[in-house]
Coordinates of C-alpha atoms and ligand atoms in Angstrom, one line a residue:
X1 CA -4.4 -17.1 3.7
X2 CA -3.1 -13.7 4.2
X3 CA -5.9 -11.5 2.6
X4 CA -4.6 -8.1 1.1
X5 CA -6.6 -5.6 -0.6
X6 CA -6.1 -2.3 -2.5
X7 CA -8.0 0.0 -4.8
X8 CA -6.2 -1.4 -7.5
X9 CA -3.1 -3.3 -8.3
X10 CA -0.6 -1.0 -6.6
X11 CA -1.0 -3.1 -3.5
X12 CA 1.0 -5.6 -5.2
X13 CA 3.9 -4.0 -3.7
X14 CA 2.7 -5.4 -0.3
X15 CA 2.4 -8.9 -1.9
X16 CA 6.1 -8.7 -3.3
X17 CA 7.3 -7.9 0.2
X18 CA 5.6 -10.8 1.7
X19 CA 7.0 -13.0 -0.8
X20 CA 10.5 -11.4 -0.2
X21 CA 10.0 -11.5 3.7
X22 CA 7.7 -14.4 4.3
X23 CA 8.0 -16.5 1.4
X24 CA 5.7 -19.9 1.6
X25 CA 2.6 -17.8 3.2
X26 CA -0.3 -18.0 0.4
X27 CA -2.0 -14.9 -0.2
X28 CA -5.5 -13.9 -1.4
X29 CA -5.4 -10.3 -3.2
X30 CA -8.2 -8.1 -4.2
X31 CA -7.7 -5.1 -6.3
X32 CA -10.9 -3.1 -6.4
X33 CA -10.0 -1.9 -10.2
X34 CA -13.7 -1.1 -10.9
X35 CA -13.7 1.7 -8.3
X36 CA -10.3 2.9 -8.3
X37 CA -9.1 5.6 -7.8
X38 CA -9.9 5.8 -4.0
X39 CA -7.5 8.7 -3.5
X40 CA -9.9 11.3 -4.9
X41 CA -13.1 10.0 -3.2
X42 CA -14.7 10.9 0.2
X43 CA -13.9 9.1 3.4
X44 CA -17.3 7.8 3.5
X45 CA -17.2 6.3 0.0
X46 CA -13.5 4.8 0.6
X47 CA -14.7 3.3 4.1
X48 CA -17.8 1.7 2.4
X49 CA -15.7 0.1 -0.4
X50 CA -12.9 -1.1 2.0
X51 CA -15.5 -2.9 4.3
X52 CA -16.8 -4.6 1.3
X53 CA -13.3 -5.7 0.2
X54 CA -12.5 -7.0 3.7
X55 CA -15.7 -9.0 3.5
X56 CA -14.7 -10.4 0.3
X57 CA -11.4 -11.6 1.4
X58 CA -12.8 -13.2 4.6
X59 CA -15.3 -15.1 2.4
X60 CA -12.3 -16.3 0.6
X61 CA -10.7 -17.6 3.7
X62 CA -8.4 -15.0 4.9
X63 CA -7.3 -15.3 8.4
X64 CA -5.6 -11.9 8.5
X65 CA -6.0 -8.8 6.6
X66 CA -3.7 -6.2 5.3
X67 CA -5.3 -2.9 4.0
X68 CA -2.4 -2.3 1.4
X69 CA -4.0 1.0 0.3
X70 CA -2.8 4.1 2.0
X71 CA -5.9 5.9 1.4
X72 CA -8.0 3.2 2.8
X73 CA -5.5 2.8 5.7
X74 CA -5.8 6.5 6.4
X75 CA -9.7 6.6 6.5
X76 CA -11.2 3.4 6.7
X77 CA -8.9 1.2 9.2
X78 CA -11.3 1.4 12.1
X79 CA -14.4 0.7 9.7
X80 CA -12.7 -2.4 8.5
X81 CA -11.7 -3.5 12.1
X82 CA -15.3 -3.2 13.2
X83 CA -16.4 -5.3 10.2
X84 CA -14.4 -8.2 10.5
X85 CA -13.2 -10.4 13.2
X86 CA -9.7 -11.3 12.1
X87 CA -6.5 -9.1 12.8
X88 CA -6.3 -6.1 10.5
X89 CA -3.0 -4.4 9.5
X90 CA -2.8 -1.1 7.8
X91 CA 0.2 0.7 6.2
X92 CA 0.3 4.0 7.9
X93 CA 1.3 3.1 11.4
X94 CA 4.4 1.3 10.3
X95 CA 5.6 3.9 8.2
X96 CA 5.0 6.4 10.9
X97 CA 7.2 4.2 13.2
X98 CA 9.9 3.9 10.8
X99 CA 10.0 7.4 9.9
X100 CA 10.4 8.4 13.8
X101 CA 12.9 5.9 14.3
X102 CA 14.9 7.8 11.5
X103 CA 14.3 11.4 12.9
X104 CA 12.8 13.6 15.4
X105 CA 13.5 16.6 13.0
X106 CA 11.8 17.0 9.7
X107 CA 9.7 14.4 8.0
X108 CA 7.8 14.6 4.5
X109 CA 4.8 12.7 3.6
X110 CA 3.6 12.2 0.0
X111 CA 0.5 10.5 -1.0
X112 CA -2.9 10.7 -2.8
X113 CA -5.1 13.9 -2.0
X114 CA -7.3 11.9 0.3
X115 CA -4.4 10.6 2.3
X116 CA -2.9 14.0 2.6
X117 CA -6.2 15.6 3.1
X118 CA -6.9 13.1 5.9
X119 CA -3.9 14.5 7.9
X120 CA -3.6 10.9 9.4
X121 CA 0.1 11.0 9.1
X122 CA 0.6 14.3 10.8
X123 CA -1.5 13.1 13.7
X124 CA 0.2 10.1 14.2
X125 CA 3.5 11.3 13.8
X126 CA 2.7 14.0 16.4
X127 CA 2.4 11.1 18.8
X128 CA 5.3 9.1 17.6
X129 CA 7.8 12.1 17.2
X130 CA 6.2 15.0 19.1
X131 CA 9.0 17.3 18.3
X132 CA 9.1 16.4 14.4
X133 CA 8.0 18.9 11.8
X134 CA 5.7 17.2 9.2
X135 CA 5.1 18.4 5.7
X136 CA 2.7 16.8 3.5
X137 CA 2.2 17.0 -0.2
X138 CA -0.3 15.4 -2.6
X139 CA 1.3 13.9 -5.7
X140 CA -1.8 13.0 -7.7
X141 CA 0.1 12.4 -11.1
X142 CA 2.4 9.7 -9.8
X143 CA -0.2 7.1 -9.8
X144 CA -1.1 7.3 -13.6
X145 CA 2.6 7.7 -14.3
X146 CA 3.4 4.5 -12.5
X147 CA 0.4 2.7 -14.3
X148 CA 1.9 4.0 -17.6
X149 CA 5.1 2.4 -16.9
X150 CA 7.0 5.9 -16.9
X151 CA 9.3 5.1 -14.1
X152 CA 12.3 6.6 -15.3
X153 CA 11.4 9.1 -17.9
X154 CA 12.6 12.8 -18.0
X155 CA 9.0 13.9 -17.7
X156 CA 8.5 11.8 -14.5
X157 CA 11.5 13.4 -13.1
X158 CA 10.5 16.8 -14.0
X159 CA 7.1 16.3 -12.3
X160 CA 8.8 14.7 -9.3
X161 CA 11.0 17.8 -8.8
X162 CA 8.2 20.1 -8.9
X163 CA 6.0 18.3 -6.6
X164 CA 8.9 17.7 -4.1
X165 CA 10.5 21.1 -4.3
X166 CA 8.5 22.4 -1.3
X167 CA 9.7 19.4 0.6
X168 CA 13.3 19.8 -0.5
X169 CA 13.5 23.4 0.5
X170 CA 12.3 22.4 4.0
X171 CA 15.4 20.1 4.2
X172 CA 13.5 17.0 5.5
X173 CA 15.5 14.0 6.8
X174 CA 13.1 11.5 5.8
X175 CA 10.2 11.1 3.3
X176 CA 7.2 8.8 3.6
X177 CA 6.1 7.2 0.4
X178 CA 2.4 7.3 1.4
X179 CA 0.9 5.6 -1.5
X180 CA 0.9 2.0 -2.8
X181 CA 2.5 3.1 -6.2
X182 CA 5.4 5.1 -5.0
X183 CA 7.6 2.6 -4.1
X184 CA 8.0 1.9 -8.0
X185 CA 9.3 5.6 -8.2
X186 CA 12.1 5.3 -5.6
X187 CA 14.9 6.1 -7.8
X188 CA 13.4 9.1 -9.3
X189 CA 12.0 10.4 -5.9
X190 CA 15.4 10.1 -4.4
X191 CA 16.9 12.1 -7.3
X192 CA 14.6 14.7 -6.9
X193 CA 14.7 15.1 -3.1
X194 CA 18.4 14.6 -2.9
X195 CA 20.7 12.1 -1.1
X196 CA 20.1 13.7 2.5
X197 CA 16.6 12.4 2.8
X198 CA 15.8 8.9 3.7
X199 CA 12.7 7.2 1.8
X200 CA 10.3 5.1 3.9
X201 CA 8.4 2.4 2.1
X202 CA 5.2 1.5 3.9
X203 CA 4.9 -1.8 2.1
X204 CA 8.1 -3.0 3.5
X205 CA 7.6 -1.7 7.0
X206 CA 3.9 -3.1 7.1
X207 CA 5.0 -6.7 6.1
X208 CA 8.0 -6.6 8.9
X209 CA 5.1 -5.5 11.4
X210 CA 2.9 -8.3 10.1
X211 CA 5.7 -10.8 10.3
X212 CA 6.5 -9.9 13.9
X213 CA 3.1 -10.1 14.9
X214 CA 2.6 -13.5 13.4
X215 CA 5.7 -14.8 15.0
X216 CA 4.1 -13.9 18.4
X217 CA 1.0 -15.9 17.4
X218 CA 2.5 -19.4 16.7
X219 CA -0.7 -21.3 16.3
X220 CA -1.9 -18.7 13.5
X221 CA 1.5 -18.6 11.9
X222 CA 1.3 -22.6 11.9
X223 CA -2.0 -22.5 10.2
X224 CA -1.0 -20.0 7.6
X225 CA 2.3 -22.0 6.9
X226 CA 0.2 -25.3 6.7
X227 CA -1.7 -23.7 4.0
X228 CA 1.1 -23.1 1.9
X229 CA 2.6 -26.7 2.5
X230 CA -0.9 -28.2 1.6
X231 CA -0.3 -26.5 -1.9
X232 CA -2.6 -23.5 -1.4
X233 CA -1.9 -21.1 -4.1
X234 CA -1.7 -17.5 -4.1
X235 CA -5.1 -16.0 -5.8
X236 CA -5.5 -12.5 -7.3
X237 CA -8.9 -11.0 -7.8
X238 CA -10.0 -7.7 -9.4
X239 CA -13.2 -6.0 -9.6
X240 CA -12.9 -5.2 -13.1
X241 CA -10.2 -7.0 -15.6
X242 CA -8.6 -5.6 -18.6
X243 CA -5.6 -6.5 -20.9
X244 CA -3.7 -3.7 -19.3
X245 CA -4.5 -4.8 -15.7
X246 CA -3.0 -8.3 -16.7
X247 CA 0.2 -6.8 -18.1
X248 CA 0.7 -4.4 -14.9
X249 CA 0.0 -7.2 -12.5
X250 CA 2.5 -9.7 -14.2
X251 CA 5.0 -6.7 -14.8
X252 CA 4.9 -5.7 -11.2
X253 CA 5.1 -9.2 -9.6
X254 CA 7.9 -10.0 -12.1
X255 CA 6.0 -13.3 -13.3
X256 CA 2.8 -14.4 -14.9
X257 CA -0.3 -14.2 -12.7
X258 CA -3.8 -15.0 -13.5
X259 CA -6.3 -12.3 -12.5
X260 CA -9.9 -13.4 -11.6
X261 CA -12.8 -11.0 -12.1
X262 CA -15.1 -10.7 -9.0
X263 CA -18.2 -8.5 -8.7
X264 CA -18.3 -6.4 -5.5
X265 CA -20.0 -6.0 -3.2
X266 CA -20.4 -9.7 -2.2
X267 CA -23.0 -10.9 0.1
Ligands
LIG1 N1 -4.0 2.7 -3.7 C1 -4.0 4.3 -3.4 C2 -3.1 4.6 -2.2 O1 -2.3 3.8 -1.8 C3 -3.5 4.9 -4.7 C4 -4.5 4.7 -5.8 C5 -5.9 5.2 -5.6 O2 -6.0 6.4 -5.5 O3 -6.8 4.4 -5.5 O4 -3.6 5.5 -1.8

């Protein structure tokens, strides 16, 4: 199974992409809803939680792990890699590569406070696109707006315009949507930033990277695919379940899914 974890349910954007780009490969998903948000926590706390999340997925039989959470990708990738013995993917590097392929000019990055504060996108873009100018902007209100389902309300557009104004004034060529939830706001973000800026969706780029990697590992690919053929089903776990989480999960994946509650950390 492909194991995917996030601080909450936003990582379902990665599951959606797996189902779009690699249908037939079962996933096991963990949303650490009890400890969400990660975006306002310290790197130490996020790393500790991320390692526990990855270990849980390993215990469920994951053969590869995707850190869907931008915050955890930014501050906990190394800790997770050290903690588990399977390949670990994160969402920052694929987004950086995609942005660098679009432009060597001006690149904006939006994310949680922790992601922007980590400076990880700037550091990696300096290597991938050394001439590029990078501008970061935290957009902490976007996550609650998406969770509230306010994807196209005038208030959301007003907030997006306010957050994105400094980036718009910089005339950025590409904008990385550096948070699990932001792909849901693509239309509004595009309107707020204007038509000359291309949006980079880390979920889409990460799954494309994962797919290429698996295609270069036929034995692993076959094993994952065989699980699908044997009828192994997708499984979705959360560390706290509420009626609203059930609603969001089904709405975001576009079909009814069953969320199973689990308690972390697991031994
Ligand atoms: N999943 C987080 C991210 O992508 C957003 C929600 C949170 O702060 O936990 O950064």
